[in-house]
Amino acid sequence: LQPDLVLCFSNLQADIAATLIKAGCQVHVFNQRSLDETLHMILTVGDLVGASNNAEKLVGTYQAQLTAARQQATAWSRKPKVYFEEWDEPHISCIRWVSELMAIAGGDDCFPELALEPMGKQRIICDGATIVQRASDIVLGSWCGKKFRPENVAARAGWQAMPAIRDGHIYEIKSVDILQPGPALFSEGLPQLQAIIQRWQQQQESV
């Protein structure tokens, strides 16, 4: 294909990047794990392809969106506790940028200490009882490469004690919308998180 530039993401593509470099390709590898790093990545891509002005405008739009979401969340008296599951067997909780998006949308990550870990294997929760003990109000699933099954989650032993299961707040967000740290986080992932948390808020107000 003789590309002018190859863009890679994360340590998972380190071997691919090395092979391409040895083959004489121009390669840039990103390794963003947070929202700020994702926005910086967009600016860098703009610089690399000669579209700096467009990239700056896009980042400005996303920053305004984040500010508006934070402002909206201040109106709520209580933040729901949210358990986000990237994988089911074993249980893997969410990565940093997802945890940050949840906070901006008005939720509290049930496992904020794990969100700081960059690798999935470092965010494994071996005992499902630990998840139940966190008593999440909302369960979100985004199993990359596999269809999320809310009925299977609700049927897990002991999970019926969780407020999220009891009140029916189990939702899927497609991995392409929230597990790829790029523009989709802002255009697709954040609005879905806001809608889910708003639905929970409305239920609380009606009780």
Tab-separated table of C-alpha atoms in Angstrom:
chain	number	residue	atom	x	y	z
A	1	LEU	CA	0.000	0.000	0.000
A	2	GLN	CA	3.023	2.281	0.517
A	3	PRO	CA	1.377	4.517	3.141
A	4	ASP	CA	2.783	7.968	3.859
A	5	LEU	CA	1.920	7.525	7.539
A	6	VAL	CA	0.783	4.674	9.776
A	7	LEU	CA	-1.021	5.434	13.045
A	8	CYS	CA	-1.001	2.830	15.803
A	9	PHE	CA	-2.524	2.726	19.276
A	10	SER	CA	-1.151	1.348	22.536
A	11	ASN	CA	1.485	-1.149	23.553
A	12	LEU	CA	-0.713	-3.893	22.047
A	13	GLN	CA	0.451	-2.794	18.598
A	14	ALA	CA	4.121	-2.462	19.540
A	15	ASP	CA	5.175	-5.506	17.514
A	16	ILE	CA	3.188	-4.350	14.472
A	17	ALA	CA	4.748	-0.896	14.754
A	18	ALA	CA	8.247	-2.371	14.983
A	19	THR	CA	7.660	-4.498	11.885
A	20	LEU	CA	6.412	-1.489	9.921
A	21	ILE	CA	9.348	0.657	11.032
A	22	LYS	CA	11.790	-2.042	9.921
A	23	ALA	CA	9.974	-2.094	6.584
A	24	GLY	CA	10.674	1.629	6.173
A	25	CYS	CA	7.222	3.021	7.021
A	26	GLN	CA	6.662	6.291	8.843
A	27	VAL	CA	4.913	5.276	12.075
A	28	HIS	CA	3.392	7.224	14.950
A	29	VAL	CA	2.177	5.266	17.972
A	30	PHE	CA	-0.324	6.799	20.398
A	31	ASN	CA	-0.900	5.482	23.909
A	32	GLN	CA	-3.630	7.707	25.318
A	33	ARG	CA	-5.448	6.556	28.437
A	34	SER	CA	-7.309	9.684	29.589
A	35	LEU	CA	-9.659	12.272	28.091
A	36	ASP	CA	-6.961	14.950	28.107
A	37	GLU	CA	-4.558	12.596	26.340
A	38	THR	CA	-7.271	11.759	23.800
A	39	LEU	CA	-7.843	15.430	23.027
A	40	HIS	CA	-4.089	15.906	22.647
A	41	MET	CA	-4.017	12.923	20.284
A	42	ILE	CA	-6.605	14.611	18.052
A	43	LEU	CA	-4.492	17.777	17.926
A	44	THR	CA	-1.398	15.735	17.070
A	45	VAL	CA	-3.169	13.910	14.249
A	46	GLY	CA	-4.259	17.296	12.926
A	47	ASP	CA	-0.650	18.474	12.937
A	48	LEU	CA	0.571	15.294	11.249
A	49	VAL	CA	-1.879	15.510	8.348
A	50	GLY	CA	-1.869	19.283	7.868
A	51	ALA	CA	-5.283	19.905	9.412
A	52	SER	CA	-4.310	21.735	12.606
A	53	ASN	CA	-7.093	24.324	12.386
A	54	ASN	CA	-9.787	21.695	11.945
A	55	ALA	CA	-8.365	19.659	14.830
A	56	GLU	CA	-8.330	22.694	17.111
A	57	LYS	CA	-11.956	23.483	16.264
A	58	LEU	CA	-12.952	19.871	16.926
A	59	VAL	CA	-11.179	19.801	20.289
A	60	GLY	CA	-12.790	23.121	21.209
A	61	THR	CA	-16.198	21.621	20.468
A	62	TYR	CA	-15.467	18.598	22.651
A	63	GLN	CA	-14.167	20.739	25.511
A	64	ALA	CA	-17.350	22.826	25.420
A	65	GLN	CA	-19.387	19.612	25.461
A	66	LEU	CA	-17.519	18.367	28.544
A	67	THR	CA	-18.053	21.683	30.315
A	68	ALA	CA	-21.792	21.606	29.557
A	69	ALA	CA	-22.059	18.018	30.816
A	70	ARG	CA	-20.302	18.896	34.078
A	71	GLN	CA	-22.638	21.849	34.548
A	72	GLN	CA	-25.719	19.696	33.950
A	73	ALA	CA	-24.547	17.138	36.508
A	74	THR	CA	-24.272	19.784	39.257
A	75	ALA	CA	-28.062	20.050	39.338
A	76	TRP	CA	-28.449	16.552	40.789
A	77	SER	CA	-28.439	16.025	44.541
A	78	ARG	CA	-27.031	12.494	44.385
A	79	LYS	CA	-24.638	10.749	42.044
A	80	PRO	CA	-25.361	7.115	41.151
A	81	LYS	CA	-22.668	4.533	41.768
A	82	VAL	CA	-21.804	2.933	38.438
A	83	TYR	CA	-20.170	-0.412	37.705
A	84	PHE	CA	-18.801	-0.545	34.164
A	85	GLU	CA	-17.792	-3.975	32.884
A	86	GLU	CA	-15.384	-4.255	29.958
A	87	TRP	CA	-15.383	-8.047	30.062
A	88	ASP	CA	-17.362	-10.724	31.886
A	89	GLU	CA	-15.055	-13.735	32.256
A	90	PRO	CA	-13.098	-12.601	34.175
A	91	HIS	CA	-14.761	-9.405	35.328
A	92	ILE	CA	-12.775	-6.398	34.106
A	93	SER	CA	-13.740	-2.905	35.197
A	94	CYS	CA	-13.424	0.250	33.117
A	95	ILE	CA	-10.331	2.048	31.915
A	96	ARG	CA	-9.463	5.606	32.934
A	97	TRP	CA	-11.156	7.535	30.124
A	98	VAL	CA	-14.458	5.723	30.771
A	99	SER	CA	-14.245	6.474	34.491
A	100	GLU	CA	-13.608	10.140	33.687
A	101	LEU	CA	-16.575	10.272	31.310
A	102	MET	CA	-18.834	8.727	33.962
A	103	ALA	CA	-17.803	11.390	36.479
A	104	ILE	CA	-18.443	14.181	33.977
A	105	ALA	CA	-21.879	12.716	33.161
A	106	GLY	CA	-22.757	12.711	36.871
A	107	GLY	CA	-21.878	9.218	38.091
A	108	ASP	CA	-19.354	7.710	40.491
A	109	ASP	CA	-17.176	4.831	39.315
A	110	CYS	CA	-17.479	1.886	41.736
A	111	PHE	CA	-13.817	0.988	41.153
A	112	PRO	CA	-11.951	4.295	40.724
A	113	GLU	CA	-8.745	2.752	42.051
A	114	LEU	CA	-8.694	0.221	39.199
A	115	ALA	CA	-9.410	2.824	36.514
A	116	LEU	CA	-5.889	4.167	36.986
A	117	GLU	CA	-4.440	0.854	35.763
A	118	PRO	CA	-3.664	1.024	32.016
A	119	MET	CA	-3.820	-2.705	31.270
A	120	GLY	CA	-6.962	-4.857	31.333
A	121	LYS	CA	-5.274	-7.623	33.316
A	122	GLN	CA	-4.622	-5.087	36.066
A	123	ARG	CA	-8.338	-4.288	36.299
A	124	ILE	CA	-9.541	-7.857	36.808
A	125	ILE	CA	-11.937	-8.364	39.723
A	126	CYS	CA	-11.513	-11.998	40.735
A	127	ASP	CA	-14.417	-12.234	43.168
A	128	GLY	CA	-17.855	-11.167	41.948
A	129	ALA	CA	-18.884	-10.671	45.579
A	130	THR	CA	-16.575	-7.660	45.656
A	131	ILE	CA	-18.667	-6.064	42.923
A	132	VAL	CA	-21.905	-6.802	44.784
A	133	GLN	CA	-20.491	-5.165	47.913
A	134	ARG	CA	-19.951	-1.903	46.034
A	135	ALA	CA	-23.774	-1.747	45.638
A	136	SER	CA	-23.889	-0.036	42.258
A	137	ASP	CA	-26.997	1.862	41.193
A	138	ILE	CA	-26.251	1.350	37.508
A	139	VAL	CA	-24.486	-1.486	35.681
A	140	LEU	CA	-23.010	-0.735	32.261
A	141	GLY	CA	-21.638	-3.404	29.976
A	142	SER	CA	-19.361	-3.014	26.979
A	143	TRP	CA	-17.824	-6.353	26.100
A	144	CYS	CA	-15.400	-5.648	23.292
A	145	GLY	CA	-16.007	-8.219	20.568
A	146	LYS	CA	-18.913	-9.964	22.292
A	147	LYS	CA	-22.603	-9.113	22.655
A	148	PHE	CA	-23.543	-7.860	26.108
A	149	ARG	CA	-26.176	-10.039	27.802
A	150	PRO	CA	-27.989	-8.070	30.533
A	151	GLU	CA	-30.129	-11.091	31.421
A	152	ASN	CA	-26.995	-13.089	32.194
A	153	VAL	CA	-25.664	-10.304	34.382
A	154	ALA	CA	-28.952	-10.075	36.293
A	155	ALA	CA	-28.911	-13.840	36.876
A	156	ARG	CA	-25.450	-13.930	38.484
A	157	ALA	CA	-25.471	-15.476	41.942
A	158	GLY	CA	-25.993	-12.837	44.617
A	159	TRP	CA	-26.247	-9.934	42.208
A	160	GLN	CA	-29.976	-9.503	42.816
A	161	ALA	CA	-29.042	-7.648	46.008
A	162	MET	CA	-27.520	-4.822	43.971
A	163	PRO	CA	-29.742	-1.737	43.531
A	164	ALA	CA	-28.917	-1.698	39.798
A	165	ILE	CA	-30.260	-5.229	39.303
A	166	ARG	CA	-33.230	-4.740	41.609
A	167	ASP	CA	-34.326	-1.553	39.837
A	168	GLY	CA	-33.527	-2.686	36.301
A	169	HIS	CA	-30.721	-0.271	35.524
A	170	ILE	CA	-28.549	-2.515	33.345
A	171	TYR	CA	-27.450	-1.042	30.036
A	172	GLU	CA	-25.083	-1.675	27.146
A	173	ILE	CA	-22.883	0.900	25.468
A	174	LYS	CA	-21.268	-0.458	22.321
A	175	SER	CA	-17.501	-0.787	22.553
A	176	VAL	CA	-17.023	1.282	19.379
A	177	ASP	CA	-18.729	4.177	21.183
A	178	ILE	CA	-16.760	4.140	24.415
A	179	LEU	CA	-13.769	1.797	24.398
A	180	GLN	CA	-11.909	3.439	21.518
A	181	PRO	CA	-10.204	6.615	22.797
A	182	GLY	CA	-11.000	8.973	19.957
A	183	PRO	CA	-13.814	11.271	18.755
A	184	ALA	CA	-16.523	8.649	19.427
A	185	LEU	CA	-16.018	9.133	23.182
A	186	PHE	CA	-17.473	12.610	22.862
A	187	SER	CA	-19.924	12.226	19.985
A	188	GLU	CA	-21.372	8.855	21.042
A	189	GLY	CA	-20.193	7.669	24.451
A	190	LEU	CA	-20.813	10.737	26.605
A	191	PRO	CA	-24.376	11.411	25.337
A	192	GLN	CA	-25.327	7.795	26.079
A	193	LEU	CA	-23.888	8.016	29.584
A	194	GLN	CA	-25.783	11.245	30.189
A	195	ALA	CA	-29.058	9.722	29.004
A	196	ILE	CA	-28.636	6.634	31.195
A	197	ILE	CA	-27.788	8.637	34.309
A	198	GLN	CA	-30.619	11.067	33.617
A	199	ARG	CA	-33.034	8.132	33.411
A	200	TRP	CA	-31.823	6.960	36.820
A	201	GLN	CA	-32.184	10.486	38.229
A	202	GLN	CA	-35.757	10.756	36.973
A	203	GLN	CA	-36.638	7.469	38.656
A	204	GLN	CA	-35.233	8.723	41.936
A	205	GLU	CA	-37.297	11.881	41.705
A	206	SER	CA	-40.484	9.906	41.103
A	207	VAL	CA	-40.046	7.687	44.173
